[in-house]
Coordinates of C-alpha atoms in Angstrom, one line a residue:
M1 CA 0.1 -0.2 0.1
K2 CA 3.0 2.4 0.9
K3 CA 4.5 2.0 -2.3
Q4 CA 0.5 2.6 -4.5
T5 CA 0.2 6.0 -2.3
A6 CA 3.6 7.3 -3.1
A7 CA 3.5 5.6 -6.9
T8 CA 0.6 8.2 -7.1
V9 CA 1.8 11.2 -5.6
T10 CA 5.2 10.8 -7.8
N11 CA 3.3 11.2 -10.4
A12 CA 1.8 14.1 -9.3
I13 CA 5.3 15.3 -8.7
D14 CA 6.3 14.7 -12.0
A15 CA 3.7 16.6 -13.5
K16 CA 3.8 19.5 -11.9
S17 CA 7.3 19.4 -13.0
E18 CA 6.9 18.9 -16.4
E19 CA 3.5 21.8 -16.6
A20 CA 7.0 23.6 -14.3
R21 CA 9.0 22.7 -17.9
K22 CA 6.7 23.6 -20.7
D23 CA 6.1 27.0 -18.5
A24 CA 9.6 27.8 -18.7
L25 CA 10.3 26.9 -22.0
F26 CA 8.2 29.0 -23.4
E27 CA 9.1 32.2 -21.5
I28 CA 12.7 31.1 -22.8
R29 CA 11.2 31.3 -25.9
S30 CA 10.0 34.8 -25.0
L31 CA 12.6 36.4 -23.9
K32 CA 14.4 35.7 -26.7
K33 CA 12.3 37.5 -28.5
D34 CA 11.9 40.8 -26.3
L35 CA 15.7 40.5 -26.7
A36 CA 16.0 40.7 -30.5
Q37 CA 14.0 42.9 -30.5
L38 CA 15.6 44.7 -27.8
E39 CA 18.5 44.3 -30.2
K40 CA 16.9 45.6 -33.1
E41 CA 16.0 48.8 -31.4
L42 CA 19.0 49.7 -29.9
S43 CA 20.9 48.7 -33.3
S44 CA 19.4 51.2 -35.2
K45 CA 20.2 54.8 -35.7
K46 CA 16.4 55.7 -35.0
S47 CA 17.1 55.1 -31.6
E48 CA 13.5 54.9 -30.7
V49 CA 13.9 52.1 -27.4
T50 CA 10.5 51.4 -26.1
D51 CA 10.5 50.2 -22.2
P52 CA 11.6 46.3 -22.5
A53 CA 13.3 46.2 -19.3
F54 CA 10.3 44.7 -17.5
D55 CA 9.5 42.1 -19.8
L56 CA 13.4 41.2 -19.6
V57 CA 13.2 41.0 -16.0
H58 CA 10.0 39.2 -15.5
S59 CA 10.8 36.5 -18.1
A60 CA 13.9 35.8 -16.3
F61 CA 12.5 36.1 -13.1
E62 CA 9.6 33.6 -14.1
I63 CA 12.0 31.4 -16.0
F64 CA 14.4 31.2 -12.8
R65 CA 10.3 30.4 -10.4
H66 CA 10.2 27.8 -13.0
T67 CA 13.4 26.1 -12.9
Q68 CA 13.6 26.1 -9.3
V69 CA 10.1 24.4 -8.7
M70 CA 11.6 21.6 -11.3
A71 CA 14.8 21.5 -8.6
E72 CA 12.5 21.2 -5.2
N73 CA 10.6 18.3 -7.2
R74 CA 13.3 16.2 -8.0
K75 CA 14.1 16.8 -4.7
L76 CA 11.4 15.8 -3.3
N77 CA 11.0 12.4 -5.3
Q78 CA 14.4 11.7 -4.1
Q79 CA 13.5 11.8 -0.1
I80 CA 10.3 9.8 -1.7
D81 CA 12.6 7.0 -2.6
E82 CA 14.9 7.2 0.3
S83 CA 11.8 6.8 2.8
L84 CA 10.1 3.8 1.1
E85 CA 13.6 2.0 0.6
K86 CA 14.1 3.0 4.1
A87 CA 10.2 1.8 5.2
S88 CA 10.9 -1.3 3.1
F89 CA 13.8 -2.3 5.4
K90 CA 11.8 -1.7 8.7
D91 CA 9.1 -3.7 6.8
Y92 CA 11.7 -6.7 6.7
L93 CA 13.5 -6.6 10.1
D94 CA 9.9 -6.4 12.0
G95 CA 8.3 -9.1 10.2
K96 CA 11.5 -11.2 11.0
G97 CA 10.7 -10.2 14.3
A98 CA 13.8 -7.7 15.2
R99 CA 13.5 -4.3 17.7
V100 CA 14.5 -1.9 18.4
L101 CA 16.3 -2.0 22.1
K102 CA 16.5 0.5 24.5
K103 CA 19.1 -1.0 26.8
P104 CA 20.9 -2.6 24.8
E105 CA 20.7 0.2 22.6
G106 CA 20.1 -0.5 18.8
W107 CA 18.4 -3.1 16.5
H108 CA 18.7 -6.7 18.0
W109 CA 17.2 -10.0 16.9
I110 CA 16.4 -13.3 18.8
S111 CA 16.8 -16.2 16.6
P112 CA 15.0 -19.1 17.6
A113 CA 17.1 -20.9 19.3
G114 CA 17.6 -17.9 22.5
E115 CA 20.3 -16.0 21.4
M116 CA 20.2 -12.3 20.8
H117 CA 22.2 -11.1 18.1
Y118 CA 22.8 -7.2 17.7
L119 CA 21.9 -6.2 14.3
G120 CA 23.0 -2.4 14.2
E121 CA 22.1 1.0 15.8
A122 CA 18.8 2.4 15.5
S123 CA 19.2 4.9 12.8
E124 CA 21.0 2.4 10.4
T125 CA 18.1 0.0 9.1
Q126 CA 19.9 -0.8 6.2
A127 CA 22.9 -1.4 7.8
A128 CA 20.3 -4.0 10.7
A129 CA 17.9 -5.7 7.6
E130 CA 22.2 -6.8 5.7
K131 CA 23.2 -7.7 9.2
L132 CA 20.2 -10.0 9.8
E133 CA 19.5 -11.3 6.0
S134 CA 23.5 -12.5 6.6
I135 CA 22.5 -13.9 10.1
I136 CA 19.6 -15.5 8.3
T137 CA 20.9 -16.8 5.1
T138 CA 24.7 -18.5 7.4
K139 CA 22.0 -20.5 9.8
R140 CA 20.3 -21.7 6.8
N141 CA 23.3 -23.0 4.4
K142 CA 25.4 -23.8 7.8
P143 CA 25.7 -28.1 7.1
K144 CA 23.8 -29.4 9.8
V145 CA 26.2 -31.3 12.2
A146 CA 25.3 -35.5 12.4
K147 CA 24.4 -36.4 16.0
P148 CA 26.2 -39.2 17.0
S149 CA 23.6 -41.8 16.8
T150 CA 22.7 -44.3 19.6
P151 CA 21.8 -47.9 18.4
K152 CA 18.1 -48.1 18.8
A153 CA 17.2 -51.4 20.6
A154 CA 15.7 -53.9 18.1
P155 CA 12.2 -54.5 18.8
K156 CA 11.5 -57.8 20.1
K157 CA 10.1 -61.2 17.9
I158 CA 7.0 -62.1 19.8
A159 CA 7.3 -66.1 19.2
P160 CA 3.7 -67.1 18.1
K161 CA 1.8 -68.8 20.3
K162 CA 2.4 -72.7 21.4
V163 CA -0.7 -74.7 20.2
A164 CA -1.1 -77.6 22.7
K165 CA -0.5 -80.9 20.6
S166 CA -3.8 -82.9 21.5
E167 CA -5.6 -79.5 20.3
E168 CA -4.1 -79.7 17.5
S169 CA -4.3 -83.2 16.7
K170 CA -8.3 -82.1 17.5
D171 CA -8.6 -79.9 15.1
K172 CA -7.2 -81.5 12.4
S173 CA -8.8 -84.2 13.1
D174 CA -12.4 -82.1 13.3
V175 CA -11.3 -81.0 9.4
A176 CA -10.3 -84.5 8.0
D177 CA -14.2 -85.7 9.1
G178 CA -15.5 -83.0 7.8
N179 CA -17.4 -81.7 11.6
A180 CA -16.0 -78.7 11.6
K181 CA -17.4 -75.9 13.3

């Protein structure tokens, strides 16, 4: 959601910058015409000079104003990009469970094993996010040490029940006689 809002704001700022650029170009063309007219009047021998000073100064001021707007908008876009980047680092740290502590001061992360890791100063979210990422990836990539296995006791085999011979022979004789139950 933050990126969508920032994109909307950035597009509005870019539109204002484009409008200021077009206005500055219009004023430059106007200033060129005024300067050409002034040059023509000054170079002629008739020396009929109208009062173009106001038009010249006004055009120059408008050019300055429009280019200033463009420069400020460029700075504003850079600040928005930096803020978005910092917010994404903070979101990453928050998502992984890292917190800013007062004592000990700075970003800290407690691993699932209960180990506390210092990630960096509270103002350095990018460095803290990079350090957390490196800690997490090294833990995942670390080869697991095989634990010495203790031999499990083999399951005991249960011997089948022994049927008394007299019952066994009785069952066989019943089957042979056709008297099976």
